[in-house]
Amino acid sequence: MAKVNAQLELASNEGGRAKNLLLSFDRSWPSSGTQLQRTLDSLLAGPWSTPTTLPQTLAASATDGLALVDAPETTARTASIKALVDDEGQIDQFATILDKPETMTGRTRAELLTLLAVSWQNPRNDWTTAVTTTRNATVKTLNSVTIAPTENVNLVSAQGSVPFTVINGLPNEAANIVLRASPSNSRLEIDQDVSKRILPDSRAALLVPVKAKLGNGQVILSLRLFSPTGVPIGSPTAVTVEVHADWEGIGALIFGILLVLLFGFGIVRNILRRRDRRRAERAAHAEEPNATGEGGTDVTVPEDTVPEDTVPKDSERG
């Protein structure tokens, strides 16, 4: 600051009318929040300088012997600046997935203004490399939230949920995303989109509810991520779904038949067992000896047990 104040004092001592000077500051981040204020106070502390406004400066008379000369930019530099501005617009749209978009858009804006600083005109500063580095970082950010590759899916029921994995590669920001799936034909019906908040540098599974409508066949599901405000995020992808909705009815029929056969077999087996048991009991009763001597076995009846009318009298014996 001492050197700047010395130059201002020399300019004021040249005499003549007052001169309007336009000073600029570099775009590097200040070391403290009060550094700019201290710099301005130091410039305006001397008796040879007073503040003025930009309209007053533009309305002042031009200095004799000095003229502004237009120096057009090269086509390559102009194209790079246009690409940087376009990248900033894409970042502004992408940032709508964040809880606080300004944490990303503000940083991007500051980087853009830094690349547009006059100091890059110095040939010793590799502006082209800095632009390439910034644009590569933008591409990485725009592709940080993606749908993980998914293998073909088999759907064997009339309705269900198809799982998909979404990756949030942002290291310090949670992503609020909406997954939208569109079937290629009427075999599948999707009622609603799926929303999810994914933590920084992590992944989450999203379940898309589907309903099978018309028979079996192949359906291509087109998948795309959106921000809560409807901005497309990342690149679209697709997955093949093999629909076998009839298998649910066939499986239920087969299960019902097996169940009937199982119970029927159990009932028939019980009936046959009972019949065999009755036959065995009848056979056992038929082989048992009875009181008349049936079955070839002699039976001796005690005399005192014979009825009186069956014993012959003496007269009959003689």
XYZ file of C-alpha atoms in Angstrom:
318
model
C 0.000 0.000 0.000
C 2.921 2.351 0.586
C 3.950 2.031 -3.062
C 0.398 2.744 -4.294
C 0.082 5.815 -2.099
C 3.450 7.107 -3.329
C 2.341 6.784 -6.969
C -0.927 8.597 -6.215
C 0.977 11.439 -4.561
C 3.273 11.805 -7.576
C 0.293 11.892 -9.938
C -1.393 14.611 -7.906
C 1.761 16.764 -7.951
C 1.906 16.807 -11.758
C -0.523 19.699 -11.739
C -3.446 20.357 -14.015
C -6.937 19.214 -13.446
C -7.916 16.270 -11.327
C -7.409 12.856 -12.825
C -9.826 9.942 -12.590
C -8.137 6.639 -11.873
C -9.843 3.252 -12.092
C -8.347 0.647 -9.767
C -9.103 -3.079 -9.829
C -8.449 -5.877 -7.388
C -7.533 -9.440 -8.154
C -10.188 -12.153 -7.627
C -8.259 -14.248 -5.154
C -10.013 -15.022 -1.880
C -9.131 -12.418 0.811
C -7.261 -13.575 3.878
C -9.859 -11.936 6.138
C -13.245 -10.294 5.900
C -11.839 -6.846 6.765
C -8.919 -6.764 4.318
C -10.848 -4.923 1.567
C -12.093 -2.274 3.985
C -8.591 -1.655 5.312
C -7.271 -1.294 1.759
C -9.885 1.314 0.835
C -9.331 3.239 4.037
C -5.604 3.408 3.309
C -6.163 4.678 -0.257
C -8.550 7.412 0.838
C -6.558 8.505 3.894
C -4.145 10.725 1.905
C -5.010 14.301 0.871
C -4.311 13.557 -2.783
C -7.218 11.135 -3.380
C -10.976 11.350 -3.009
C -13.609 8.736 -3.901
C -15.976 9.128 -6.832
C -18.637 7.054 -8.575
C -18.456 5.252 -11.891
C -21.080 7.524 -13.569
C -19.062 10.595 -12.536
C -15.913 9.055 -13.941
C -17.581 8.212 -17.249
C -18.972 11.748 -17.516
C -15.569 13.399 -16.920
C -13.550 14.818 -19.822
C -11.134 12.498 -21.499
C -7.450 12.959 -20.740
C -5.523 14.530 -23.608
C -3.197 12.192 -25.423
C -4.863 9.038 -24.156
C -7.368 6.848 -25.993
C -8.897 3.456 -25.507
C -7.974 1.012 -28.229
C -10.174 -2.010 -28.896
C -8.193 -5.230 -28.914
C -10.450 -8.068 -30.061
C -10.078 -11.465 -28.421
C -8.969 -14.468 -30.395
C -11.588 -16.915 -31.630
C -10.173 -19.675 -29.417
C -10.391 -17.517 -26.280
C -13.933 -16.408 -27.105
C -15.028 -20.025 -27.674
C -13.495 -21.082 -24.354
C -15.271 -18.284 -22.476
C -18.590 -19.241 -24.090
C -18.050 -22.870 -23.085
C -17.312 -21.802 -19.502
C -20.514 -19.755 -19.349
C -22.502 -22.708 -20.720
C -20.950 -24.987 -18.094
C -21.973 -22.568 -15.382
C -25.581 -22.716 -16.622
C -25.538 -26.518 -16.479
C -24.172 -26.433 -12.942
C -26.956 -24.039 -11.941
C -29.524 -26.575 -13.201
C -27.746 -29.561 -11.672
C -27.529 -27.859 -8.277
C -31.315 -28.084 -7.896
C -30.804 -31.590 -6.439
C -29.047 -30.058 -3.401
C -30.582 -28.827 -0.175
C -28.750 -25.519 -0.691
C -27.915 -25.028 -4.392
C -25.922 -21.862 -3.683
C -23.145 -23.903 -2.079
C -22.328 -25.223 -5.547
C -23.420 -22.338 -7.794
C -21.521 -19.751 -5.747
C -18.284 -21.706 -5.970
C -18.731 -22.214 -9.715
C -19.378 -18.513 -10.257
C -16.255 -17.547 -8.331
C -14.129 -19.938 -10.408
C -15.543 -18.499 -13.629
C -14.775 -14.924 -12.590
C -11.276 -15.981 -11.636
C -10.681 -17.364 -15.118
C -11.878 -14.086 -16.661
C -9.353 -11.998 -14.693
C -7.032 -9.728 -16.670
C -4.007 -11.335 -15.041
C -4.468 -14.370 -17.312
C -3.373 -12.173 -20.233
C 0.154 -12.623 -18.994
C 1.751 -15.202 -21.329
C 3.447 -16.824 -18.346
C 0.040 -17.916 -17.021
C -1.291 -21.050 -18.758
C -4.909 -19.970 -19.160
C -5.739 -22.811 -21.556
C -4.701 -25.462 -19.050
C -6.717 -23.765 -16.308
C -9.809 -23.724 -18.524
C -9.386 -27.408 -19.382
C -9.021 -28.334 -15.711
C -12.152 -26.386 -14.777
C -14.223 -27.908 -17.567
C -13.130 -31.436 -16.640
C -14.192 -30.768 -13.053
C -17.593 -29.602 -14.326
C -18.081 -32.798 -16.346
C -17.170 -34.882 -13.283
C -19.701 -32.996 -11.166
C -22.497 -33.371 -13.732
C -21.863 -37.137 -13.909
C -21.498 -37.668 -10.157
C -25.125 -38.777 -9.659
C -25.930 -41.810 -11.826
C -27.949 -45.026 -12.057
C -25.779 -48.084 -11.460
C -25.762 -50.710 -14.255
C -28.573 -53.234 -13.771
C -28.868 -56.751 -15.186
C -32.006 -58.002 -16.906
C -34.967 -58.477 -14.574
C -37.466 -61.379 -14.523
C -40.993 -60.509 -13.396
C -43.027 -63.641 -12.568
C -45.973 -62.012 -10.796
C -48.781 -59.712 -11.812
C -47.274 -56.894 -9.775
C -44.084 -56.199 -7.875
C -41.171 -53.808 -7.435
C -38.063 -53.627 -9.599
C -34.959 -52.487 -7.636
C -32.451 -49.995 -9.042
C -29.336 -48.526 -7.421
C -28.516 -44.810 -7.637
C -25.005 -43.544 -6.821
C -24.306 -40.117 -5.328
C -20.631 -39.369 -5.955
C -20.717 -35.866 -4.472
C -18.305 -35.908 -1.521
C -19.976 -33.241 0.620
C -23.572 -32.866 -0.605
C -26.704 -34.988 -0.234
C -28.698 -35.439 -3.442
C -32.498 -35.279 -3.719
C -33.437 -37.222 -6.835
C -36.522 -38.553 -8.621
C -36.313 -41.792 -10.637
C -38.695 -42.015 -13.588
C -39.205 -45.261 -15.531
C -41.041 -45.557 -18.857
C -41.989 -48.978 -20.370
C -41.578 -49.622 -24.096
C -44.962 -51.360 -24.431
C -48.221 -51.978 -22.586
C -47.131 -55.241 -20.955
C -46.012 -53.194 -17.959
C -47.671 -50.286 -16.202
C -45.871 -47.874 -13.863
C -48.070 -45.720 -11.668
C -45.612 -43.275 -10.106
C -42.073 -41.957 -9.898
C -39.797 -42.783 -6.973
C -38.089 -40.089 -4.880
C -35.084 -40.528 -2.600
C -32.563 -38.463 -0.639
C -29.096 -39.998 -0.969
C -26.351 -39.118 1.484
C -22.955 -37.800 0.280
C -20.613 -40.306 -1.352
C -23.038 -43.225 -0.993
C -25.623 -45.252 -2.893
C -29.254 -46.193 -2.288
C -31.757 -48.697 -3.670
C -34.971 -47.399 -5.236
C -37.953 -49.732 -5.766
C -40.050 -48.953 -8.843
C -43.596 -50.427 -8.540
C -44.746 -52.194 -11.719
C -47.870 -54.062 -12.855
C -48.054 -56.682 -15.591
C -50.978 -56.090 -17.958
C -50.970 -58.146 -21.159
C -49.429 -61.597 -21.130
C -45.745 -62.468 -21.299
C -42.893 -60.911 -23.224
C -39.991 -58.501 -23.147
C -40.245 -54.878 -22.001
C -37.530 -52.211 -22.140
C -37.643 -49.840 -19.166
C -36.144 -46.426 -19.933
C -34.732 -44.887 -16.756
C -33.891 -41.231 -16.094
C -33.045 -39.212 -12.993
C -34.573 -35.790 -12.332
C -34.206 -33.135 -9.678
C -37.276 -32.254 -7.572
C -37.812 -29.293 -9.933
C -37.860 -31.520 -13.033
C -34.295 -30.936 -14.309
C -32.798 -34.046 -16.019
C -29.792 -35.364 -14.101
C -27.051 -37.485 -15.642
C -27.493 -39.711 -18.665
C -30.522 -41.937 -19.326
C -30.197 -45.707 -19.233
C -32.361 -48.758 -19.961
C -32.929 -52.256 -18.597
C -34.725 -55.276 -20.047
C -37.583 -56.852 -18.074
C -38.802 -60.364 -18.951
C -42.472 -60.516 -18.010
C -43.875 -63.937 -17.047
C -47.039 -62.847 -15.313
C -48.939 -66.058 -16.248
C -46.559 -68.098 -14.151
C -48.209 -66.755 -11.031
C -51.591 -68.271 -12.024
C -50.002 -71.474 -13.277
C -47.986 -71.798 -10.105
C -51.088 -71.270 -7.976
C -52.951 -73.918 -9.999
C -50.127 -76.441 -9.654
C -49.883 -75.744 -5.932
C -53.639 -76.239 -5.559
C -53.532 -79.531 -7.445
C -50.629 -80.788 -5.350
C -52.454 -79.784 -2.207
C -55.614 -81.652 -3.261
C -53.583 -84.742 -4.198
C -51.762 -84.654 -0.879
C -54.941 -84.464 1.182
C -56.685 -86.997 -1.063
C -53.826 -89.463 -0.706
C -53.935 -89.073 3.066
C -57.693 -89.682 3.185
C -57.509 -92.782 0.929
C -54.654 -94.203 2.967
C -56.624 -93.799 6.194
C -59.663 -95.523 4.667
C -57.567 -98.465 3.459
C -55.935 -98.794 6.862
C -59.307 -98.948 8.584
C -60.537 -101.623 6.145
C -57.434 -103.734 6.702
C -57.851 -103.391 10.453
C -61.483 -104.552 10.317
C -60.596 -107.543 8.153
C -57.877 -108.545 10.571
C -60.297 -108.306 13.515
C -62.888 -110.458 11.727
C -60.293 -113.084 10.891
C -59.124 -113.187 14.498
C -62.694 -113.688 15.768
C -63.291 -116.497 13.279
C -60.268 -118.505 14.525
C -61.162 -118.314 18.267
C -62.682 -121.671 19.883
C -66.345 -121.555 20.970
C -68.514 -123.500 23.513
C -69.871 -126.120 21.012
C -66.437 -127.401 20.230
C -66.290 -125.960 16.830
C -62.943 -125.761 15.391
C -61.999 -129.477 16.079
C -61.362 -129.184 19.799
C -63.087 -131.526 22.331
C -64.828 -129.862 25.212
C -65.476 -131.693 28.550
C -68.510 -130.509 30.431
C -68.554 -131.284 34.207
C -71.306 -133.621 35.247
C -72.734 -131.459 37.932
C -73.232 -128.760 35.420
C -75.490 -130.890 33.210
C -79.131 -130.006 33.595
C -81.241 -132.455 35.609
C -83.588 -133.353 32.805
C -80.671 -134.482 30.691
C -79.409 -137.171 33.202
C -81.018 -140.658 32.630
C -83.042 -142.087 35.508
C -82.378 -145.480 37.090
C -85.346 -147.094 35.472
C -84.210 -145.811 32.173
C -80.737 -147.175 32.771
C -81.909 -150.711 33.426
